[in-house]
GROMACS .gro file of C-alpha atoms in nm:
model
  344
    1UNK     CA    1  -2.118  14.170  -5.682
    2UNK     CA    2  -1.869  14.154  -5.969
    3UNK     CA    3  -1.574  14.392  -5.957
    4UNK     CA    4  -1.499  14.654  -6.220
    5UNK     CA    5  -1.159  14.820  -6.262
    6UNK     CA    6  -1.131  15.161  -6.095
    7UNK     CA    7  -1.004  15.303  -6.424
    8UNK     CA    8  -1.322  15.199  -6.605
    9UNK     CA    9  -1.543  15.325  -6.322
   10UNK     CA   10  -1.366  15.660  -6.338
   11UNK     CA   11  -1.425  15.684  -6.713
   12UNK     CA   12  -1.799  15.623  -6.698
   13UNK     CA   13  -1.923  15.747  -6.360
   14UNK     CA   14  -2.007  16.098  -6.477
   15UNK     CA   15  -2.226  15.956  -6.753
   16UNK     CA   16  -2.450  15.763  -6.512
   17UNK     CA   17  -2.452  15.954  -6.184
   18UNK     CA   18  -2.810  16.082  -6.126
   19UNK     CA   19  -2.914  15.967  -6.475
   20UNK     CA   20  -3.225  15.755  -6.540
   21UNK     CA   21  -3.171  15.440  -6.743
   22UNK     CA   22  -3.371  15.130  -6.831
   23UNK     CA   23  -3.255  14.768  -6.846
   24UNK     CA   24  -3.482  14.527  -7.032
   25UNK     CA   25  -3.436  14.176  -6.898
   26UNK     CA   26  -3.280  14.326  -6.586
   27UNK     CA   27  -3.388  14.037  -6.364
   28UNK     CA   28  -3.179  13.799  -6.574
   29UNK     CA   29  -2.817  13.692  -6.553
   30UNK     CA   30  -2.628  13.964  -6.741
   31UNK     CA   31  -2.900  14.222  -6.682
   32UNK     CA   32  -2.888  14.174  -6.306
   33UNK     CA   33  -2.513  14.232  -6.296
   34UNK     CA   34  -2.555  14.543  -6.513
   35UNK     CA   35  -2.821  14.676  -6.273
   36UNK     CA   36  -2.575  14.626  -5.986
   37UNK     CA   37  -2.312  14.830  -6.168
   38UNK     CA   38  -2.550  15.110  -6.272
   39UNK     CA   39  -2.676  15.153  -5.916
   40UNK     CA   40  -2.318  15.164  -5.785
   41UNK     CA   41  -2.248  15.445  -6.035
   42UNK     CA   42  -2.536  15.655  -5.901
   43UNK     CA   43  -2.795  15.590  -6.173
   44UNK     CA   44  -3.168  15.552  -6.121
   45UNK     CA   45  -3.270  15.227  -6.289
   46UNK     CA   46  -3.594  15.098  -6.432
   47UNK     CA   47  -3.611  14.725  -6.500
   48UNK     CA   48  -3.869  14.557  -6.722
   49UNK     CA   49  -3.884  14.178  -6.712
   50UNK     CA   50  -4.165  13.923  -6.749
   51UNK     CA   51  -3.976  13.676  -6.523
   52UNK     CA   52  -4.028  13.395  -6.773
   53UNK     CA   53  -3.658  13.302  -6.751
   54UNK     CA   54  -3.562  13.463  -6.421
   55UNK     CA   55  -3.678  13.538  -6.067
   56UNK     CA   56  -3.711  13.850  -5.853
   57UNK     CA   57  -3.476  13.714  -5.587
   58UNK     CA   58  -3.180  13.941  -5.661
   59UNK     CA   59  -3.378  14.251  -5.759
   60UNK     CA   60  -3.591  14.228  -5.445
   61UNK     CA   61  -3.280  14.266  -5.233
   62UNK     CA   62  -3.168  14.565  -5.438
   63UNK     CA   63  -3.510  14.731  -5.417
   64UNK     CA   64  -3.498  14.701  -5.038
   65UNK     CA   65  -3.159  14.874  -5.040
   66UNK     CA   66  -3.241  15.137  -5.305
   67UNK     CA   67  -3.621  15.182  -5.315
   68UNK     CA   68  -3.596  15.532  -5.462
   69UNK     CA   69  -3.347  15.446  -5.736
   70UNK     CA   70  -3.466  15.105  -5.855
   71UNK     CA   71  -3.810  15.043  -5.999
   72UNK     CA   72  -3.935  14.712  -6.137
   73UNK     CA   73  -4.197  14.684  -6.410
   74UNK     CA   74  -4.338  14.330  -6.435
   75UNK     CA   75  -4.421  14.298  -6.801
   76UNK     CA   76  -4.310  14.182  -7.143
   77UNK     CA   77  -4.126  14.385  -7.405
   78UNK     CA   78  -4.415  14.281  -7.630
   79UNK     CA   79  -4.654  14.491  -7.418
   80UNK     CA   80  -4.661  14.855  -7.524
   81UNK     CA   81  -4.802  14.980  -7.193
   82UNK     CA   82  -4.534  14.809  -6.986
   83UNK     CA   83  -4.261  14.934  -7.220
   84UNK     CA   84  -4.379  15.294  -7.199
   85UNK     CA   85  -4.394  15.271  -6.821
   86UNK     CA   86  -4.038  15.140  -6.809
   87UNK     CA   87  -3.884  15.377  -7.065
   88UNK     CA   88  -4.063  15.703  -6.988
   89UNK     CA   89  -3.808  15.963  -6.876
   90UNK     CA   90  -3.503  15.745  -6.950
   91UNK     CA   91  -3.227  15.859  -7.184
   92UNK     CA   92  -3.038  15.527  -7.202
   93UNK     CA   93  -3.183  15.181  -7.262
   94UNK     CA   94  -2.982  14.861  -7.230
   95UNK     CA   95  -3.182  14.600  -7.418
   96UNK     CA   96  -3.101  14.252  -7.288
   97UNK     CA   97  -3.446  14.088  -7.278
   98UNK     CA   98  -3.447  13.778  -7.501
   99UNK     CA   99  -3.501  13.406  -7.526
  100UNK     CA  100  -3.134  13.317  -7.515
  101UNK     CA  101  -3.090  12.955  -7.612
  102UNK     CA  102  -3.002  12.788  -7.942
  103UNK     CA  103  -3.158  12.452  -7.844
  104UNK     CA  104  -3.477  12.622  -7.724
  105UNK     CA  105  -3.499  12.818  -8.048
  106UNK     CA  106  -3.487  12.492  -8.243
  107UNK     CA  107  -3.790  12.376  -8.044
  108UNK     CA  108  -3.972  12.711  -8.037
  109UNK     CA  109  -3.871  12.910  -8.347
  110UNK     CA  110  -4.182  13.131  -8.364
  111UNK     CA  111  -4.168  13.227  -7.997
  112UNK     CA  112  -3.795  13.298  -8.029
  113UNK     CA  113  -3.855  13.528  -8.326
  114UNK     CA  114  -4.143  13.705  -8.152
  115UNK     CA  115  -3.943  13.788  -7.840
  116UNK     CA  116  -3.602  13.852  -7.993
  117UNK     CA  117  -3.688  14.023  -8.322
  118UNK     CA  118  -4.038  14.167  -8.281
  119UNK     CA  119  -3.956  14.246  -7.919
  120UNK     CA  120  -3.654  14.449  -8.027
  121UNK     CA  121  -3.866  14.640  -8.277
  122UNK     CA  122  -4.109  14.726  -7.998
  123UNK     CA  123  -3.826  14.840  -7.769
  124UNK     CA  124  -3.687  15.065  -8.042
  125UNK     CA  125  -4.029  15.215  -8.116
  126UNK     CA  126  -4.099  15.272  -7.747
  127UNK     CA  127  -3.756  15.434  -7.711
  128UNK     CA  128  -3.830  15.664  -8.002
  129UNK     CA  129  -4.172  15.767  -7.871
  130UNK     CA  130  -4.041  15.820  -7.516
  131UNK     CA  131  -3.753  16.041  -7.630
  132UNK     CA  132  -3.476  15.798  -7.536
  133UNK     CA  133  -3.142  15.910  -7.673
  134UNK     CA  134  -2.951  15.581  -7.697
  135UNK     CA  135  -3.024  15.207  -7.707
  136UNK     CA  136  -2.749  14.950  -7.644
  137UNK     CA  137  -2.858  14.612  -7.781
  138UNK     CA  138  -2.726  14.276  -7.663
  139UNK     CA  139  -2.650  14.088  -7.984
  140UNK     CA  140  -2.492  13.745  -8.027
  141UNK     CA  141  -2.180  13.600  -8.185
  142UNK     CA  142  -2.401  13.317  -8.310
  143UNK     CA  143  -2.472  13.550  -8.603
  144UNK     CA  144  -2.139  13.445  -8.757
  145UNK     CA  145  -2.249  13.084  -8.785
  146UNK     CA  146  -2.000  12.808  -8.858
  147UNK     CA  147  -1.768  12.994  -9.093
  148UNK     CA  148  -1.406  12.870  -9.066
  149UNK     CA  149  -1.233  13.211  -9.036
  150UNK     CA  150  -1.094  13.296  -8.692
  151UNK     CA  151  -1.103  13.529  -8.514
  152UNK     CA  152  -1.446  13.659  -8.615
  153UNK     CA  153  -1.450  14.024  -8.726
  154UNK     CA  154  -1.761  14.238  -8.760
  155UNK     CA  155  -1.692  14.278  -9.133
  156UNK     CA  156  -1.715  13.900  -9.186
  157UNK     CA  157  -2.021  13.751  -9.353
  158UNK     CA  158  -2.297  13.636  -9.120
  159UNK     CA  159  -2.441  13.286  -9.155
  160UNK     CA  160  -2.688  13.224  -8.870
  161UNK     CA  161  -2.738  12.851  -8.817
  162UNK     CA  162  -3.031  12.856  -8.572
  163UNK     CA  163  -3.357  13.047  -8.523
  164UNK     CA  164  -3.195  13.211  -8.221
  165UNK     CA  165  -2.902  13.338  -8.426
  166UNK     CA  166  -3.134  13.463  -8.701
  167UNK     CA  167  -3.355  13.646  -8.454
  168UNK     CA  168  -3.063  13.818  -8.282
  169UNK     CA  169  -2.912  13.917  -8.616
  170UNK     CA  170  -3.247  14.067  -8.715
  171UNK     CA  171  -3.229  14.284  -8.403
  172UNK     CA  172  -2.897  14.427  -8.523
  173UNK     CA  173  -3.057  14.526  -8.853
  174UNK     CA  174  -3.346  14.691  -8.674
  175UNK     CA  175  -3.111  14.894  -8.456
  176UNK     CA  176  -2.917  15.013  -8.760
  177UNK     CA  177  -3.241  15.099  -8.943
  178UNK     CA  178  -3.377  15.301  -8.649
  179UNK     CA  179  -3.051  15.496  -8.636
  180UNK     CA  180  -3.059  15.570  -9.008
  181UNK     CA  181  -3.433  15.639  -9.033
  182UNK     CA  182  -3.508  15.812  -8.705
  183UNK     CA  183  -3.177  15.931  -8.563
  184UNK     CA  184  -3.198  15.705  -8.258
  185UNK     CA  185  -2.847  15.629  -8.132
  186UNK     CA  186  -2.792  15.253  -8.129
  187UNK     CA  187  -2.509  15.006  -8.090
  188UNK     CA  188  -2.517  14.625  -8.102
  189UNK     CA  189  -2.277  14.435  -7.877
  190UNK     CA  190  -2.211  14.084  -8.009
  191UNK     CA  191  -2.145  13.876  -7.699
  192UNK     CA  192  -1.919  13.571  -7.707
  193UNK     CA  193  -2.028  13.304  -7.453
  194UNK     CA  194  -2.082  13.510  -7.140
  195UNK     CA  195  -2.058  13.325  -6.807
  196UNK     CA  196  -2.039  13.402  -6.438
  197UNK     CA  197  -2.211  13.396  -6.099
  198UNK     CA  198  -2.592  13.372  -6.092
  199UNK     CA  199  -2.607  13.216  -6.439
  200UNK     CA  200  -2.900  12.969  -6.450
  201UNK     CA  201  -2.782  12.610  -6.418
  202UNK     CA  202  -3.102  12.417  -6.360
  203UNK     CA  203  -3.263  12.383  -6.702
  204UNK     CA  204  -3.214  12.181  -7.018
  205UNK     CA  205  -3.091  12.503  -7.182
  206UNK     CA  206  -2.825  12.590  -6.924
  207UNK     CA  207  -2.498  12.736  -7.052
  208UNK     CA  208  -2.209  12.492  -7.047
  209UNK     CA  209  -2.005  12.635  -6.756
  210UNK     CA  210  -2.304  12.661  -6.524
  211UNK     CA  211  -2.413  12.311  -6.628
  212UNK     CA  212  -2.067  12.164  -6.566
  213UNK     CA  213  -2.042  12.321  -6.220
  214UNK     CA  214  -2.389  12.205  -6.123
  215UNK     CA  215  -2.335  11.844  -6.226
  216UNK     CA  216  -1.987  11.824  -6.072
  217UNK     CA  217  -2.122  11.972  -5.747
  218UNK     CA  218  -2.388  11.703  -5.738
  219UNK     CA  219  -2.137  11.426  -5.808
  220UNK     CA  220  -2.291  11.366  -6.150
  221UNK     CA  221  -2.123  11.305  -6.484
  222UNK     CA  222  -2.095  11.624  -6.694
  223UNK     CA  223  -2.253  11.608  -7.039
  224UNK     CA  224  -2.061  11.715  -7.350
  225UNK     CA  225  -2.240  11.747  -7.683
  226UNK     CA  226  -2.015  11.636  -7.968
  227UNK     CA  227  -1.651  11.536  -7.926
  228UNK     CA  228  -1.562  11.827  -7.696
  229UNK     CA  229  -1.299  11.961  -7.933
  230UNK     CA  230  -1.523  12.250  -8.037
  231UNK     CA  231  -1.390  12.577  -7.897
  232UNK     CA  232  -1.544  12.895  -7.757
  233UNK     CA  233  -1.440  13.244  -7.654
  234UNK     CA  234  -1.567  13.228  -7.295
  235UNK     CA  235  -1.612  13.579  -7.160
  236UNK     CA  236  -1.656  13.661  -6.793
  237UNK     CA  237  -1.971  13.861  -6.725
  238UNK     CA  238  -1.784  14.159  -6.579
  239UNK     CA  239  -1.634  14.220  -6.924
  240UNK     CA  240  -1.984  14.232  -7.078
  241UNK     CA  241  -2.104  14.472  -6.809
  242UNK     CA  242  -1.803  14.696  -6.866
  243UNK     CA  243  -1.867  14.697  -7.240
  244UNK     CA  244  -2.228  14.806  -7.188
  245UNK     CA  245  -2.121  15.087  -6.958
  246UNK     CA  246  -1.863  15.206  -7.211
  247UNK     CA  247  -2.115  15.193  -7.496
  248UNK     CA  248  -2.375  15.385  -7.301
  249UNK     CA  249  -2.121  15.648  -7.192
  250UNK     CA  250  -1.941  15.694  -7.524
  251UNK     CA  251  -1.911  16.056  -7.633
  252UNK     CA  252  -1.918  15.937  -7.992
  253UNK     CA  253  -2.279  15.901  -8.107
  254UNK     CA  254  -2.334  15.544  -8.230
  255UNK     CA  255  -2.533  15.486  -8.549
  256UNK     CA  256  -2.605  15.116  -8.548
  257UNK     CA  257  -2.249  14.986  -8.530
  258UNK     CA  258  -2.192  14.620  -8.440
  259UNK     CA  259  -1.911  14.552  -8.191
  260UNK     CA  260  -1.769  14.218  -8.076
  261UNK     CA  261  -1.746  14.173  -7.699
  262UNK     CA  262  -1.537  13.875  -7.594
  263UNK     CA  263  -1.211  13.773  -7.434
  264UNK     CA  264  -1.027  13.743  -7.765
  265UNK     CA  265  -0.913  13.387  -7.692
  266UNK     CA  266  -1.067  13.042  -7.710
  267UNK     CA  267  -1.058  12.709  -7.529
  268UNK     CA  268  -1.203  12.368  -7.617
  269UNK     CA  269  -1.494  12.227  -7.420
  270UNK     CA  270  -1.277  11.935  -7.310
  271UNK     CA  271  -1.010  12.169  -7.174
  272UNK     CA  272  -1.276  12.382  -7.008
  273UNK     CA  273  -1.417  12.077  -6.828
  274UNK     CA  274  -1.069  11.977  -6.714
  275UNK     CA  275  -1.007  12.324  -6.567
  276UNK     CA  276  -1.339  12.334  -6.385
  277UNK     CA  277  -1.300  11.977  -6.255
  278UNK     CA  278  -0.952  12.060  -6.121
  279UNK     CA  279  -1.089  12.363  -5.935
  280UNK     CA  280  -1.363  12.150  -5.782
  281UNK     CA  281  -1.141  11.862  -5.676
  282UNK     CA  282  -1.275  11.628  -5.945
  283UNK     CA  283  -0.961  11.589  -6.157
  284UNK     CA  284  -0.976  11.312  -6.412
  285UNK     CA  285  -1.354  11.312  -6.438
  286UNK     CA  286  -1.486  11.164  -6.762
  287UNK     CA  287  -1.767  11.325  -6.958
  288UNK     CA  288  -2.081  11.171  -7.100
  289UNK     CA  289  -2.038  11.245  -7.470
  290UNK     CA  290  -2.368  11.285  -7.655
  291UNK     CA  291  -2.464  11.373  -8.011
  292UNK     CA  292  -2.391  11.729  -8.125
  293UNK     CA  293  -2.684  11.969  -8.095
  294UNK     CA  294  -2.845  12.127  -8.399
  295UNK     CA  295  -2.744  12.489  -8.453
  296UNK     CA  296  -2.417  12.471  -8.257
  297UNK     CA  297  -2.105  12.610  -8.423
  298UNK     CA  298  -1.765  12.441  -8.419
  299UNK     CA  299  -1.532  12.728  -8.325
  300UNK     CA  300  -1.574  13.085  -8.207
  301UNK     CA  301  -1.331  13.363  -8.117
  302UNK     CA  302  -1.368  13.740  -8.118
  303UNK     CA  303  -1.158  13.993  -8.303
  304UNK     CA  304  -1.166  14.288  -8.060
  305UNK     CA  305  -1.010  14.553  -8.285
  306UNK     CA  306  -1.333  14.747  -8.333
  307UNK     CA  307  -1.420  14.727  -7.962
  308UNK     CA  308  -1.084  14.881  -7.877
  309UNK     CA  309  -1.123  15.151  -8.141
  310UNK     CA  310  -1.482  15.257  -8.072
  311UNK     CA  311  -1.516  15.190  -7.699
  312UNK     CA  312  -1.167  15.160  -7.558
  313UNK     CA  313  -1.277  14.811  -7.451
  314UNK     CA  314  -1.026  14.558  -7.332
  315UNK     CA  315  -1.121  14.240  -7.143
  316UNK     CA  316  -0.996  14.296  -6.790
  317UNK     CA  317  -1.115  13.968  -6.635
  318UNK     CA  318  -0.948  13.649  -6.760
  319UNK     CA  319  -1.104  13.307  -6.804
  320UNK     CA  320  -0.905  13.181  -6.504
  321UNK     CA  321  -1.033  13.463  -6.281
  322UNK     CA  322  -1.386  13.416  -6.407
  323UNK     CA  323  -1.385  13.043  -6.344
  324UNK     CA  324  -1.245  13.095  -5.995
  325UNK     CA  325  -1.518  13.341  -5.899
  326UNK     CA  326  -1.795  13.147  -6.072
  327UNK     CA  327  -1.711  12.813  -5.909
  328UNK     CA  328  -1.680  12.985  -5.569
  329UNK     CA  329  -2.021  13.149  -5.610
  330UNK     CA  330  -2.198  12.827  -5.710
  331UNK     CA  331  -2.037  12.634  -5.425
  332UNK     CA  332  -2.137  12.900  -5.172
  333UNK     CA  333  -2.490  12.917  -5.315
  334UNK     CA  334  -2.525  12.539  -5.290
  335UNK     CA  335  -2.410  12.545  -4.928
  336UNK     CA  336  -2.647  12.828  -4.840
  337UNK     CA  337  -2.947  12.663  -5.004
  338UNK     CA  338  -2.870  12.327  -4.850
  339UNK     CA  339  -2.863  12.145  -5.181
  340UNK     CA  340  -2.681  12.138  -5.513
  341UNK     CA  341  -2.951  12.311  -5.713
  342UNK     CA  342  -2.841  12.669  -5.655
  343UNK     CA  343  -2.787  12.910  -5.935
  344UNK     CA  344  -3.134  12.954  -6.076
   0.00000   0.00000   0.00000
């Protein structure tokens, strides 16, 4: 389980102890870590997930440990019945369910829109009808597109360059509209390249850190799309979990605000590969450079001023710490499973 600072835990515990919350996409990577944290804070958690991009492996273990406080609803956010079952009696919803890949969205634009945009509308409507007080939406920094200004501030123009980015940006607009029209408290957290343990590494859409670790573990050549000099604000998953907890616990009622959640720094893909290879004893490894992928942006970095102001958010886990813990988890998982395919 990821570690959260005692100071943050002390700030939010009262807001979650004995409270019923829902996590859409809670069987997934970020959602699963958020479920861990919510249970540790004393909350009762409902999870809705269709398992199209995840498995029940982690949640099954949690249900065995906390059968009275964790309930799983196997269903899609596009199914009204399943949504009502998951949200009924909850006063906080953390909406993470999505198709979360730029390359996949290029291949499946209609499905991406249906899940990410229409799905968010359905979550908001179910929240309204079930009497939910607050919805925290997982948005994406891809909304900024390939604009040259750095760091990216929430007041900057948005220029989504992929169907995924457009669908996630649409979700932000829906959240703001439901706050203005219906009084539902909403906040959109724009994530910047979240990574960490349990991130899927075994698909064509795998995030770059998980993909690097998997290929290096297997003695394979890591693949870099483009020249590798593109840069990203890689953010350890514990920071994203902490931001969600702060947003859900905030005494200030949100009304559709958009807030960047990142590390506030950036590193090139080439430098990232070098750091990971060093940690795994593969120093000097050369990458297989392939053509850039459609929809990818050149540089990304978060301005965290609004996050500090509205949430008191500060990234507490560094890239170095995150890489250390992520590599260790993948290596242990590969040893346990007996092969190098762990991490799904």
